[in-house]
Coordinates of C-alpha atoms and ligand atoms in Angstrom, one line a residue:
M1 CA -0.1 -39.5 2.7
A2 CA -2.8 -39.8 0.1
T3 CA -3.6 -37.7 -2.9
E4 CA -7.2 -36.5 -2.4
R5 CA -9.6 -34.2 -4.1
T6 CA -11.7 -31.7 -2.3
F7 CA -14.4 -29.1 -3.3
S8 CA -14.0 -25.4 -2.8
I9 CA -16.3 -22.4 -3.3
I10 CA -15.0 -18.8 -3.5
K11 CA -18.1 -17.1 -2.1
P12 CA -19.9 -13.9 -3.3
D13 CA -18.2 -11.6 -0.8
A14 CA -14.9 -12.5 -2.3
T15 CA -15.8 -12.4 -6.0
R16 CA -17.4 -9.0 -5.3
R17 CA -14.1 -7.7 -4.0
N18 CA -12.2 -9.2 -6.9
L19 CA -10.3 -11.7 -4.7
T20 CA -10.6 -14.8 -6.9
G21 CA -6.9 -14.6 -7.9
A22 CA -5.6 -13.8 -4.4
I23 CA -7.6 -16.7 -2.8
T24 CA -6.6 -19.1 -5.6
A25 CA -2.9 -18.1 -5.0
K26 CA -3.3 -19.0 -1.3
L27 CA -4.7 -22.4 -2.2
E28 CA -1.9 -23.0 -4.7
E29 CA 0.8 -21.9 -2.1
A30 CA -0.7 -24.5 0.3
G31 CA 0.1 -27.2 -2.3
L32 CA -3.3 -27.6 -3.7
R33 CA -3.8 -27.8 -7.5
V34 CA -7.0 -26.4 -9.2
V35 CA -8.1 -29.3 -11.4
A36 CA -11.5 -27.9 -12.2
S37 CA -12.9 -24.3 -12.0
R38 CA -16.1 -22.5 -13.1
R39 CA -17.6 -19.2 -12.2
I40 CA -21.4 -19.5 -11.8
Q41 CA -24.4 -17.7 -10.4
M42 CA -26.0 -20.2 -8.1
T43 CA -29.8 -20.6 -8.2
K44 CA -31.8 -20.6 -5.0
E45 CA -32.6 -24.3 -5.6
Q46 CA -28.9 -25.2 -6.0
A47 CA -27.9 -23.3 -2.8
E48 CA -30.7 -24.9 -0.8
G49 CA -29.7 -28.4 -2.2
F50 CA -26.0 -27.8 -1.6
Y51 CA -26.5 -26.6 2.0
G52 CA -29.3 -29.2 2.7
V53 CA -27.4 -30.5 5.8
H54 CA -27.9 -27.1 7.4
K55 CA -31.6 -26.7 6.7
E56 CA -32.6 -26.9 10.3
R57 CA -30.0 -24.3 11.4
P58 CA -31.1 -20.8 12.3
F59 CA -28.8 -19.3 9.7
F60 CA -30.0 -21.4 6.8
N61 CA -32.2 -18.8 5.0
D62 CA -29.6 -16.0 5.4
L63 CA -26.9 -18.4 4.1
V64 CA -28.9 -19.3 1.0
S65 CA -29.6 -15.6 0.3
F66 CA -25.9 -14.8 0.8
M67 CA -24.7 -17.6 -1.5
I68 CA -27.0 -16.3 -4.4
S69 CA -26.2 -12.6 -3.8
G70 CA -23.5 -12.7 -6.5
P71 CA -21.3 -15.0 -8.6
V72 CA -19.2 -17.8 -7.0
V73 CA -16.3 -19.8 -8.3
V74 CA -16.7 -23.5 -7.8
Q75 CA -13.4 -25.5 -7.8
V76 CA -12.0 -29.0 -7.4
L77 CA -8.6 -29.0 -5.6
E78 CA -6.2 -31.9 -5.7
G79 CA -3.2 -32.6 -3.4
E80 CA -1.8 -34.5 -0.5
N81 CA -4.4 -34.7 2.2
A82 CA -6.4 -32.1 0.2
V83 CA -9.5 -32.1 2.5
A84 CA -7.5 -31.3 5.7
R85 CA -5.0 -29.1 3.9
N86 CA -7.7 -26.9 2.5
R87 CA -9.6 -26.6 5.8
E88 CA -6.2 -25.5 7.3
V89 CA -5.5 -22.8 4.8
M90 CA -9.2 -21.6 5.0
G91 CA -9.1 -21.0 8.7
A92 CA -11.9 -21.0 11.3
T93 CA -15.5 -20.4 10.2
N94 CA -15.6 -17.2 12.2
P95 CA -12.7 -15.0 10.9
A96 CA -12.3 -13.6 14.4
N97 CA -11.1 -17.1 15.4
A98 CA -9.0 -17.8 12.3
E99 CA -5.2 -18.2 12.5
P100 CA -3.0 -15.5 11.0
G101 CA -2.1 -16.2 7.3
T102 CA -5.4 -18.1 6.6
I103 CA -7.8 -17.0 3.9
R104 CA -10.6 -16.2 6.3
K105 CA -8.3 -14.2 8.6
E106 CA -7.0 -12.2 5.7
F107 CA -10.1 -11.8 3.6
A108 CA -13.4 -12.8 5.4
E109 CA -15.9 -10.0 6.3
S110 CA -17.9 -12.0 8.9
I111 CA -18.9 -15.5 10.1
E112 CA -21.3 -15.6 7.2
A113 CA -19.5 -13.7 4.5
N114 CA -16.4 -15.8 5.1
S115 CA -15.0 -15.9 1.5
V116 CA -14.6 -19.6 1.0
H117 CA -16.3 -23.0 1.5
G118 CA -14.3 -26.3 1.8
S119 CA -15.5 -29.8 2.1
D120 CA -15.3 -31.1 5.7
S121 CA -14.6 -34.8 4.9
L122 CA -13.5 -37.0 2.0
E123 CA -17.1 -38.4 1.7
N124 CA -18.6 -35.0 1.5
A125 CA -16.0 -33.9 -1.0
A126 CA -17.0 -36.6 -3.4
I127 CA -20.7 -35.6 -3.0
E128 CA -20.0 -31.9 -3.4
I129 CA -17.7 -32.4 -6.4
A130 CA -20.5 -34.5 -8.2
F131 CA -23.0 -31.7 -7.4
F132 CA -21.2 -29.3 -9.6
F133 CA -18.9 -31.2 -12.0
K134 CA -19.0 -34.0 -14.5
P135 CA -16.0 -36.4 -14.4
E136 CA -14.7 -35.1 -17.8
E137 CA -14.6 -31.5 -16.5
I138 CA -12.0 -32.5 -13.9
V139 CA -8.5 -32.7 -15.4
G140 CA -5.8 -33.8 -12.9
Ligands
LIG1 P1 -18.2 -24.0 4.9 O1 -19.2 -25.2 5.0 O2 -18.8 -22.9 4.1 O3 -16.9 -24.4 4.4 O4 -17.9 -23.5 6.3 P2 -17.7 -24.2 7.7 O5 -17.7 -25.7 7.5 O6 -16.5 -23.6 8.3 O7 -19.0 -23.8 8.5 P3 -20.4 -24.5 8.6 O8 -20.7 -24.8 10.0 O9 -20.5 -25.7 7.6 O10 -21.4 -23.4 8.1 C1 -21.6 -23.2 6.7 C2 -21.6 -21.7 6.4 O11 -22.7 -21.1 7.0 C3 -22.4 -19.8 7.3 N1 -22.6 -19.6 8.8 N2 -23.3 -18.6 9.3 N3 -24.6 -16.8 11.0 C4 -23.9 -17.8 11.5 O12 -23.9 -18.1 12.7 C5 -23.3 -18.8 10.6 N4 -22.7 -19.9 10.9 C6 -22.3 -20.4 9.8 C7 -21.0 -19.5 7.0 O13 -20.9 -19.0 5.7 C8 -20.4 -20.9 7.0 O14 -19.2 -21.0 6.2
LIG2 MG1 -19.2 -26.8 6.4

């Protein structure tokens, strides 16, 4: 088992409903430690850049609009197998398919307004962390 860092976003549907603490508690209960955290209003340019891999997908414009519809909380999470552990506690993209006890099962509103983002690989985690945080802002 390796200690890893992954990148998380608490999305606008969740900050709007004041779920930042409840979601962070779920992450912590899953053994993940918040080693960096910042509440921001993403710009359109930031959201388009961050989700660049999805720019040919039919949902891209809606996704960008959603991600700038309110504040988000960007976080770096650290722990054993943090990338996979975080994906596990997040649950499936579509909350209808998410396992009981997962963040998306409990809190997500829809396949788009699904409360959290989590990196899908260690490589992408490093890229996504660097997109939002300077090394000195992360304290392990
Ligand atoms: P994320 O990147 O946010 O952690 O979510 P994910 O890996 O589970 O899902 P992904 O396929 O990467 O999609 C990114 C986000 O786009 C929105 N989405 N909308 N309307 C749709 O059919 C649809 N499909 C995806 C969701 O907000 C999803 O988390
Ligand atoms: Mg994804």
